[in-house]
Short mmCIF file of C-alpha atoms and ligand atoms in Angstrom, two decimals:
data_model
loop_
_atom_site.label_atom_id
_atom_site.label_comp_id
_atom_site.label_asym_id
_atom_site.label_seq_id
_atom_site.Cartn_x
_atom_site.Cartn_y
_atom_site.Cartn_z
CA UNK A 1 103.05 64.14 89.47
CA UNK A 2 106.58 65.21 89.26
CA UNK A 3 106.45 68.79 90.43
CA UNK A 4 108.07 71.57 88.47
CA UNK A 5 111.49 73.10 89.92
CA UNK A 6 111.16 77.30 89.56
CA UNK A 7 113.17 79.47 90.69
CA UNK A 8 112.08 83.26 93.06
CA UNK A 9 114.65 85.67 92.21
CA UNK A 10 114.48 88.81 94.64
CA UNK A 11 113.50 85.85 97.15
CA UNK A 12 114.58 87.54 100.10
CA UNK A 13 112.59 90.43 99.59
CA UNK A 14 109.21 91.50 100.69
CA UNK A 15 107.50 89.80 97.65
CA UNK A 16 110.37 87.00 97.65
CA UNK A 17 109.08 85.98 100.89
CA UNK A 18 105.52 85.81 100.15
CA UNK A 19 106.39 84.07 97.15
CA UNK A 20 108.50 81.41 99.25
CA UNK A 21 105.37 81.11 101.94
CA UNK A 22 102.92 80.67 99.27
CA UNK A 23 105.08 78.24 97.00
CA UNK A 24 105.40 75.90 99.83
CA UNK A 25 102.50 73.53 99.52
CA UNK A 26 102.06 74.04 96.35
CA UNK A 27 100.02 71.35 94.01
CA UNK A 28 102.65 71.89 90.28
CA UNK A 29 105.66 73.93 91.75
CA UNK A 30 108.47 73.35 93.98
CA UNK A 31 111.12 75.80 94.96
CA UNK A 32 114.88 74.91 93.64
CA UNK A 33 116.62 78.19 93.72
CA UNK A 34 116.93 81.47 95.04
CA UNK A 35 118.86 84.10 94.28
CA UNK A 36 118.92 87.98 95.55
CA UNK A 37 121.50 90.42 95.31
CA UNK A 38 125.63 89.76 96.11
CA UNK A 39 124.82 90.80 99.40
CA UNK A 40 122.89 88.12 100.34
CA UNK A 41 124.28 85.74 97.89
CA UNK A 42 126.28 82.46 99.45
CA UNK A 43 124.04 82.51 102.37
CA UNK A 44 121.58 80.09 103.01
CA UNK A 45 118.08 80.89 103.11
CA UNK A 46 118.01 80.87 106.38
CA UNK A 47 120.17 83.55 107.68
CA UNK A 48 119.94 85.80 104.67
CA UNK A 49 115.97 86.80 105.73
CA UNK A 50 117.37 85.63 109.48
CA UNK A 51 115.53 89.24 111.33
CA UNK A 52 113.91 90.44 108.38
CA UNK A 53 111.48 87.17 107.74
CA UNK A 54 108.09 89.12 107.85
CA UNK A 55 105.66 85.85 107.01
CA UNK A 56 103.74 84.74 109.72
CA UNK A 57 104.58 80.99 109.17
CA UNK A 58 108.67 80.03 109.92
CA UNK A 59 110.82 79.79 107.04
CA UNK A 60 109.78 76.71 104.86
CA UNK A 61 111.76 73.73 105.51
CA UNK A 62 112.36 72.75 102.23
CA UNK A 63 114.14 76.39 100.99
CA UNK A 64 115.55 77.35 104.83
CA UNK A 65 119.01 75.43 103.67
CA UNK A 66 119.22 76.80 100.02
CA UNK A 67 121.76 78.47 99.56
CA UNK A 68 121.40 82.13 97.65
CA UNK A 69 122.48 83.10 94.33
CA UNK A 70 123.37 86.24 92.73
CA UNK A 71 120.23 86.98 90.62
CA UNK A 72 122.93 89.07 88.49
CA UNK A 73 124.48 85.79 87.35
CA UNK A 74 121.52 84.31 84.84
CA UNK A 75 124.13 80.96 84.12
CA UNK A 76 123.62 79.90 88.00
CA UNK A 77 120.18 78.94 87.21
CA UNK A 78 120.96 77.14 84.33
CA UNK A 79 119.79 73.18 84.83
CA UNK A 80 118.05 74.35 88.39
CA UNK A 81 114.58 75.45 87.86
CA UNK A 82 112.49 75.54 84.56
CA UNK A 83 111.35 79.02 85.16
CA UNK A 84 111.86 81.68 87.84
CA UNK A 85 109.59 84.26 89.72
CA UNK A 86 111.00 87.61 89.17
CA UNK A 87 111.09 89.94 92.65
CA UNK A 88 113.81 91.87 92.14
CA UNK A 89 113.79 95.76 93.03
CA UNK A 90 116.84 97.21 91.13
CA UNK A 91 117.20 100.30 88.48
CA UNK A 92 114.66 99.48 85.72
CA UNK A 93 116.79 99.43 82.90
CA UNK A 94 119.31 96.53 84.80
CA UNK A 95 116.41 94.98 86.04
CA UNK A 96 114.57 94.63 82.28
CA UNK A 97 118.63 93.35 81.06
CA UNK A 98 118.53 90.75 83.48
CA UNK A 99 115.17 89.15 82.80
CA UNK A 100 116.11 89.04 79.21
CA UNK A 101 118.90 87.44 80.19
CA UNK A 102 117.44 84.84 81.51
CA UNK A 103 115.01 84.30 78.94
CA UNK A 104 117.63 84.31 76.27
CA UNK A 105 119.29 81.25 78.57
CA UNK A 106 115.55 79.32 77.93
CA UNK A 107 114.21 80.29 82.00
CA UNK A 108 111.22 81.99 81.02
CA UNK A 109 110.58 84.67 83.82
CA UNK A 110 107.44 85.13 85.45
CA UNK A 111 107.96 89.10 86.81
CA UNK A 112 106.94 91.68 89.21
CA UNK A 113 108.62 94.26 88.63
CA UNK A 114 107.92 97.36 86.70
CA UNK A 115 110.74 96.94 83.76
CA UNK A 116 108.71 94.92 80.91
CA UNK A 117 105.18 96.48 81.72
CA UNK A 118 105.82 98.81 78.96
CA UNK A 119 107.01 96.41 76.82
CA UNK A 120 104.42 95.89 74.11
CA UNK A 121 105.25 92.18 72.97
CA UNK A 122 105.16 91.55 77.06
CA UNK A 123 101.79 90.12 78.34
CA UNK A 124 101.00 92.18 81.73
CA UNK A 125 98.19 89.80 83.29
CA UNK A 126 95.29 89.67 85.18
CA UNK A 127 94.06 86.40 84.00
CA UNK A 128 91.00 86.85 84.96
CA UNK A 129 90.93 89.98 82.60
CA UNK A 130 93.03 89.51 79.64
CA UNK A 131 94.20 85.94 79.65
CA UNK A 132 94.44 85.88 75.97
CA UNK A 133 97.50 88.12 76.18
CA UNK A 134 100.02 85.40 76.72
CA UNK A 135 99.10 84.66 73.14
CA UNK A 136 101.74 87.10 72.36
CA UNK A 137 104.04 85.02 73.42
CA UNK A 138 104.65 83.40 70.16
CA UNK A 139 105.67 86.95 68.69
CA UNK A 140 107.94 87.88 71.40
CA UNK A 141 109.94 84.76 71.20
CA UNK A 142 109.75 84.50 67.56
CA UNK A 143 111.17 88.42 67.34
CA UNK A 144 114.07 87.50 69.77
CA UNK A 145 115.16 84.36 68.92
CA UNK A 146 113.75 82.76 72.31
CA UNK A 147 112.75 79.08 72.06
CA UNK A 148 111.79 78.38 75.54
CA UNK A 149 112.77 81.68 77.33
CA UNK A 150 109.91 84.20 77.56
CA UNK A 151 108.76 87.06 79.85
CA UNK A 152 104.85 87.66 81.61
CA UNK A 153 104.47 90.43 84.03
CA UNK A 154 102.00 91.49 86.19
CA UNK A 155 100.93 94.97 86.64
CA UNK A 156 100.72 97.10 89.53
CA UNK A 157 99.76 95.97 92.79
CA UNK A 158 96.99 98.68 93.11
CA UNK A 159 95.23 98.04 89.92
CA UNK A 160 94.03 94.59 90.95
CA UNK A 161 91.78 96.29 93.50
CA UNK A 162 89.55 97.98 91.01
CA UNK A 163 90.34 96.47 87.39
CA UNK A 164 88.41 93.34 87.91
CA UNK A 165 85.46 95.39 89.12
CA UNK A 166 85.36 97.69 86.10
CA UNK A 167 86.53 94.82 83.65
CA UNK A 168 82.84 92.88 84.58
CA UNK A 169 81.24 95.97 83.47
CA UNK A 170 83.13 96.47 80.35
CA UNK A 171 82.32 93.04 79.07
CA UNK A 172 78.50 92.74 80.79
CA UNK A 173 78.76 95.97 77.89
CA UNK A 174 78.61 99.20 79.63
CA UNK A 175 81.00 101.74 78.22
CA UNK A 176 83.42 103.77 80.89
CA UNK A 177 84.02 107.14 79.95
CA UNK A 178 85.63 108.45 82.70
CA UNK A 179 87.51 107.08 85.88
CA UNK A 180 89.12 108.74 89.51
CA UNK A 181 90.83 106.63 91.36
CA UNK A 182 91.75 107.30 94.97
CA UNK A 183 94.28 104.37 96.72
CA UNK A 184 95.36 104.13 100.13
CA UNK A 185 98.32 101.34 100.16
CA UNK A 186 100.03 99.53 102.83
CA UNK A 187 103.19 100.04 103.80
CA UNK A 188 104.33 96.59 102.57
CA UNK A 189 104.09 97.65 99.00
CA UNK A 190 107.33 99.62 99.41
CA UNK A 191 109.47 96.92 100.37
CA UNK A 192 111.65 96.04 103.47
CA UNK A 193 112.39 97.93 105.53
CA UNK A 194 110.37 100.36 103.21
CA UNK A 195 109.03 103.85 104.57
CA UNK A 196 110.65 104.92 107.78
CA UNK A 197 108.46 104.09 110.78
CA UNK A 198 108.57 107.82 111.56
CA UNK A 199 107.04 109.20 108.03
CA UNK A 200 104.53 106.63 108.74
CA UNK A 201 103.06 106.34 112.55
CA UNK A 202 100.50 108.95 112.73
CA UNK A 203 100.62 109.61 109.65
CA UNK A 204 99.83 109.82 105.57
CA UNK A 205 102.16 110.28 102.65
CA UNK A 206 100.52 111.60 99.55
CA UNK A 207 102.91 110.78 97.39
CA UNK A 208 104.51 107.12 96.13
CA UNK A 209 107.11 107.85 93.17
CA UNK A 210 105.56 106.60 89.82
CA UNK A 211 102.67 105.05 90.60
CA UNK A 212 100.34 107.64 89.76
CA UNK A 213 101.01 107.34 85.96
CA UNK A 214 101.35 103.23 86.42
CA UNK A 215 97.84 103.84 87.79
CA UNK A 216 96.91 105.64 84.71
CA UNK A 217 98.72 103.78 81.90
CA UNK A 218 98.91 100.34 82.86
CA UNK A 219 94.74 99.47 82.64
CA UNK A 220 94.93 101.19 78.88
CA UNK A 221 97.54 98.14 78.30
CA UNK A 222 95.76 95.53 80.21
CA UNK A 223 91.98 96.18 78.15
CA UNK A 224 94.80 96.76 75.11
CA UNK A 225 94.26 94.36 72.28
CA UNK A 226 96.92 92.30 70.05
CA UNK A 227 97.73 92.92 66.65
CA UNK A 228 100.55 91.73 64.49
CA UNK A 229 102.18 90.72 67.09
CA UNK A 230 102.12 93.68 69.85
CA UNK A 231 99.55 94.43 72.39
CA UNK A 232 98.06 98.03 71.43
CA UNK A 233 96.08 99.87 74.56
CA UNK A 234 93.07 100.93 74.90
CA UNK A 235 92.95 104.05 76.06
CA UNK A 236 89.20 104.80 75.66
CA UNK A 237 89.14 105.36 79.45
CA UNK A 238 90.45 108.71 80.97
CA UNK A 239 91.96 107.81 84.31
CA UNK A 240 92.73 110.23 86.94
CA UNK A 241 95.04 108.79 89.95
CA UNK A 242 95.79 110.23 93.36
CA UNK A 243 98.01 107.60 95.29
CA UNK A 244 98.45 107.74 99.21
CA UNK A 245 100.40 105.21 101.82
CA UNK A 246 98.46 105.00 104.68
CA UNK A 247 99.92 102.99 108.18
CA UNK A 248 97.88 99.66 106.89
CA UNK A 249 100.63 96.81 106.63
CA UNK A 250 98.75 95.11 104.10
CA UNK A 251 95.94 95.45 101.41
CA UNK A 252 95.73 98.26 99.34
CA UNK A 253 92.40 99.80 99.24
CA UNK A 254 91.17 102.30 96.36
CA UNK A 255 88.27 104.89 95.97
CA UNK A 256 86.99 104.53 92.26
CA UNK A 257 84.09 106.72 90.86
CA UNK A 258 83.51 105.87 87.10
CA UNK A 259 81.24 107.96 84.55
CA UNK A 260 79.63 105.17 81.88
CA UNK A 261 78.18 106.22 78.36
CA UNK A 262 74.88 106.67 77.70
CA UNK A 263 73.90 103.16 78.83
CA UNK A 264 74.34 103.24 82.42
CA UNK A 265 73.40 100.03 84.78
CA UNK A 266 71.52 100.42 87.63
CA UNK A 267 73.09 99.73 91.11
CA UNK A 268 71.62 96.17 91.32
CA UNK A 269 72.84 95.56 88.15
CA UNK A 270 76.48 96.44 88.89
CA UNK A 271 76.51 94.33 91.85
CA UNK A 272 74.37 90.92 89.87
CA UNK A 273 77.88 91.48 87.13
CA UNK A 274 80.11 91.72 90.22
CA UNK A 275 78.36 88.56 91.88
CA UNK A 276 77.84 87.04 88.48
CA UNK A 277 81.64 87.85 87.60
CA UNK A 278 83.84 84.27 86.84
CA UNK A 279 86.62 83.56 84.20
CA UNK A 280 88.90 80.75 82.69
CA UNK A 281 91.14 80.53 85.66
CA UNK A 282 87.99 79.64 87.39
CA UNK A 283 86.83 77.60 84.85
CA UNK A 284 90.31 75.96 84.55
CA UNK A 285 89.70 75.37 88.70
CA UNK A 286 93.54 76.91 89.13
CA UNK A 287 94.96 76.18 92.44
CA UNK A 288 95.13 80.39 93.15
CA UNK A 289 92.48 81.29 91.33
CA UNK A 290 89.73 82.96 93.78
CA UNK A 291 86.25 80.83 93.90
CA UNK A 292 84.23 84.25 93.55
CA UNK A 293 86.74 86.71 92.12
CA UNK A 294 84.78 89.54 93.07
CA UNK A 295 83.03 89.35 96.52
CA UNK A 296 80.52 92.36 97.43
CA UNK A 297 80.11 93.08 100.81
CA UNK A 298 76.60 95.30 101.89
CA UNK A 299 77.92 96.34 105.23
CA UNK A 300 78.11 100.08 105.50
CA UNK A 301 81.81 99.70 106.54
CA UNK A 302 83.45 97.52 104.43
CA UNK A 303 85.59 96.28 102.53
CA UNK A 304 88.68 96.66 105.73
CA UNK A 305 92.25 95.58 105.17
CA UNK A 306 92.08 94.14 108.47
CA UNK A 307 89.18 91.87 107.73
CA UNK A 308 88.91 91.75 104.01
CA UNK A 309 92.57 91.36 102.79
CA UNK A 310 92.90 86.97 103.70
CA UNK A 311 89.49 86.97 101.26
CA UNK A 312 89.74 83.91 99.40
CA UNK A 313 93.46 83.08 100.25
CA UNK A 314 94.24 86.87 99.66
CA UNK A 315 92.99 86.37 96.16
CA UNK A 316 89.55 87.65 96.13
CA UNK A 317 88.77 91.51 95.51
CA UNK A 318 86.73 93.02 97.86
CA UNK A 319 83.81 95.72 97.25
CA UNK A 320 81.78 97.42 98.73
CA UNK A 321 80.06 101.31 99.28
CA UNK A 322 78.38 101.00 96.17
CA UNK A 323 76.55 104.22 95.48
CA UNK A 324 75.52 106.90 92.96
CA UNK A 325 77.95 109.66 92.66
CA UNK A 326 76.95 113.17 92.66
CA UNK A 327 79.61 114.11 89.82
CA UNK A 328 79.91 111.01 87.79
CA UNK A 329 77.43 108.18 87.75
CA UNK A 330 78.72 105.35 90.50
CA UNK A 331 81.33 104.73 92.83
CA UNK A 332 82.62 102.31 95.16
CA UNK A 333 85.49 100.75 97.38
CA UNK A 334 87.82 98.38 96.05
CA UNK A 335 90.43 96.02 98.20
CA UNK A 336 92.79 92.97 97.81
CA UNK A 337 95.59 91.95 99.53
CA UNK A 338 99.26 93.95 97.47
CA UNK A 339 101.59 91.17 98.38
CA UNK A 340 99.29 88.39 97.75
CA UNK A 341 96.96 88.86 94.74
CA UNK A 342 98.70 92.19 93.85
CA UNK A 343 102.24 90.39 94.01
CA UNK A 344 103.04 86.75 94.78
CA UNK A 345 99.93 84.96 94.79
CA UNK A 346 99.25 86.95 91.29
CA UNK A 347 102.11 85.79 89.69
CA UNK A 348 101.63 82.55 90.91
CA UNK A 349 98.14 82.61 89.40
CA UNK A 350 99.92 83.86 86.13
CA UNK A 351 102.64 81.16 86.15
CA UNK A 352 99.57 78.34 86.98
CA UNK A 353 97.54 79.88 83.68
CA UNK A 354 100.90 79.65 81.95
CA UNK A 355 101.58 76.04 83.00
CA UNK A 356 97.88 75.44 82.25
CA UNK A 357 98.44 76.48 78.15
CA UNK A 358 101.95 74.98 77.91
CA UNK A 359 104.02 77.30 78.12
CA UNK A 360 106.75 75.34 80.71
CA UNK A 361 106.72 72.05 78.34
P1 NAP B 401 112.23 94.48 98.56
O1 NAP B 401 111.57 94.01 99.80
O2 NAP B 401 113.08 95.70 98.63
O3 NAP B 401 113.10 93.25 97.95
C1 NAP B 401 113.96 93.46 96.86
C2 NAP B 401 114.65 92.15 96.45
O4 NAP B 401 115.49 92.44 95.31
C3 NAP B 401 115.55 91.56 97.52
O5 NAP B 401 115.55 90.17 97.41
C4 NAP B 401 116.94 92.11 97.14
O6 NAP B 401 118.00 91.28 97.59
C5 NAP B 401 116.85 92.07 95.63
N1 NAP B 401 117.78 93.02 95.03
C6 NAP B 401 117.86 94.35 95.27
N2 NAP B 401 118.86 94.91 94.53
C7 NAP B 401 119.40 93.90 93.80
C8 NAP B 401 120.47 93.81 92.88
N3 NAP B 401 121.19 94.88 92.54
N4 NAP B 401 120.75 92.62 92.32
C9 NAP B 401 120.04 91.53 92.64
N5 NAP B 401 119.03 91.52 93.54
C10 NAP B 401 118.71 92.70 94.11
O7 NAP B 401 111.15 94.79 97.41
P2 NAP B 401 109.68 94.12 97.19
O8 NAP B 401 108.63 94.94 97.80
O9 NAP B 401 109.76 92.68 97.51
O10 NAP B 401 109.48 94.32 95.62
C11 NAP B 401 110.07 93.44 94.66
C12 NAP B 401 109.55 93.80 93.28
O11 NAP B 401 108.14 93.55 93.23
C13 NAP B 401 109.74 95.27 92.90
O12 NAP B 401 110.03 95.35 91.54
C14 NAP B 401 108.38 95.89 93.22
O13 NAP B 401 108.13 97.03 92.44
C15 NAP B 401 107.44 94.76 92.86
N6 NAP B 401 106.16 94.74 93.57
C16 NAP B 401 106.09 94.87 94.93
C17 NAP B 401 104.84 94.78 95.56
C18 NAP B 401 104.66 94.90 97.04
O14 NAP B 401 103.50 94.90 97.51
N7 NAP B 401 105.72 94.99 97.85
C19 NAP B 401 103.70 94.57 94.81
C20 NAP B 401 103.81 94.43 93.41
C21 NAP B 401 105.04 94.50 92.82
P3 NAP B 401 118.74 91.53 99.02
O15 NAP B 401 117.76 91.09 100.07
O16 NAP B 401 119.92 90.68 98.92
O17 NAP B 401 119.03 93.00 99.08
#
């Protein structure tokens, strides 16, 4: 099979890089074109990540010689790659311009960033959670003109620790009434070269701009529900978010104590859903897509980033601590890997469900 050219704008960032490591043995896409900012635009590859490269495997072969684009410049891409990977970190309103710039040219744009999550004709995906989303699709391009262009996003790299958890118990049919959510993120999830070493050796910062209220908005969107044309939230669940970097590199971890409705499941129950827990990019055997989405671990001690984040090529969520809480009814420890499944490998898994229903063709 001919594989599909895409394109990783933001490649030579944190998530760029993950998303180059990860794309390069992969089964349906190939990596044609990468672009990043003027800075590091007519470089190759190579010596534009050359002492900032922070994969553990060299450069890929295949995208070392590229040479980088200006991700500013949608026409470059044009006849290069069928759709790109968005990575870009830039102001919000620029950044949400440019994607719809290249969407308008017919590169649909697979994103990470922040600037469409709001948007409410904008599928923000966890396929394993609201795959039916993307069927909004057919509004967004039919409202702007798009024929082939559109944009998916994926939310925030924190929620996938804990929204896959609490979306088995929503549909095994246990109401949540109330949620707190605790996170301790890596240090990778603010980019390179990110938060000074100094702020963070020794150290906890209780504070990550914004990602408090992503923490408490973006679920309401992703459990949201389309009609005529728009995805309307759900915001049935009150959320409550304290957000911390801790000196982890990588995998974001999360405290989560929910209160259900009258019907509450017992702790064997919660962890039968968990084990129990599979969904169509399972059933469609994607390439990304975890084996056992949600693995439970009974040690006393886990889930680790250390030891838990590589779960299921990074994909997996890990849980654990399972317990009855003394103020609402349960809680437990959530993990997965923020540049993998909370970045790169989760828009890969996006762009696989995508290619999977037909959007690329
Ligand atoms: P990063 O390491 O700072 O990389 C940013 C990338 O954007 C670089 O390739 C940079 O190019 C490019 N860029 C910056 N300003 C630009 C401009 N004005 N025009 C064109 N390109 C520009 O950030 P990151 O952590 O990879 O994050 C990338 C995106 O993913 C962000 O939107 C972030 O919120 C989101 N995200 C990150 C994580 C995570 O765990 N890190 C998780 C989920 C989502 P140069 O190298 O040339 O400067």
């Amino acid at each position: 099979m001919n594989k599909i050219k895409v394109g990783v704008l933001g490649a030579t960032g944190m998530v760029g890089q993950q998303y180059i490591s990860l794309l390069a043995q992969h089964p349906w896409f190939e990596v044609a074109y990468v672009a990043a900012s003027p800075a590091s635009a007519g470089k190759t590859y190579r010596d534009a990540v050359a002492g900032r490269w922070q994969m553990v495997q060299d450069v890929p072969p295949g995208v070392a010689g590229l040479v980088v684009q200006d991700a500013n410049n949608p026409a470059l891409a044009d006849n290069h790659c069928v759709f790109v990977f968005s990575a870009l970190d830039m102001d919000k309103q620029a950044a949400r311009e440019l994607e719809d710039a290249y969407a308008t040219r017919d590169i649909p744009v697979v994103s990470n960033a922040s600037a469409h999550r709001g948007t409410d004709d904008v599928p923000m995906l966890i396929p394993e959670i609201n795959h039916e989303h993307i069927n909004v699709i057919a509004a967004q391009r039919s409202k702007r003109g798009w024929q082939k262009g559109f944009i998916a996003v994926k939310p925030n790299c924190s929620l996938q620790s804990y929204m896959t958890p609490v979306f088995a118990l929503l549909q095994a049919g246990y109401e949540i009434r109330k949620m707190i959510i605790t996170t301790m993120q890596a240090v990778s999830g603010a980019g390179y070269p990110g938060v000074p070493s100094l702020d963070m050796v020794d150290n906890i910062v209780p504070f990550i701009g914004g990602e408090e209220e992503k923490s408490e908005v973006e679920p309401h969107k992703i459990l949201g529900r389309i009609v005529d044309g728009r995805i309307v939230s759900d915001d049935s669940i009150k959320i409550s978010a304290h957000c911390n970097r801790v000196p982890v590199i990588d995998g974001h971890t999360a405290c989560v104590s929910l209160e259900f409705g009258d019907n509450k499941p017992s702790l064997e129950e919660i962890k039968r859903i968990w084990h129990d827990f599979k969904s169509l990019p399972q059933q469609l055997k994607l390439s990304f897509a975890p084996v056992q989405p949600i693995i439970y671990r009974e040690e006393a001690n886990r889930p680790q980033p250390r030891k838990d984040r590589d779960a299921d090529k990074g994909m997996a969520v890990s849980v654990g601590r399972l317990r009855k809480c003394n103020v609402f009814d349960i809680r437990f420890v959530g993990l997965s890997h923020n540049t993998v499944r909370g970045a790169a490998g989760g828009g890969i898994l996006n762009a696989e469900l995508l290619k999977a229903k037909g959007y690329f063709d």
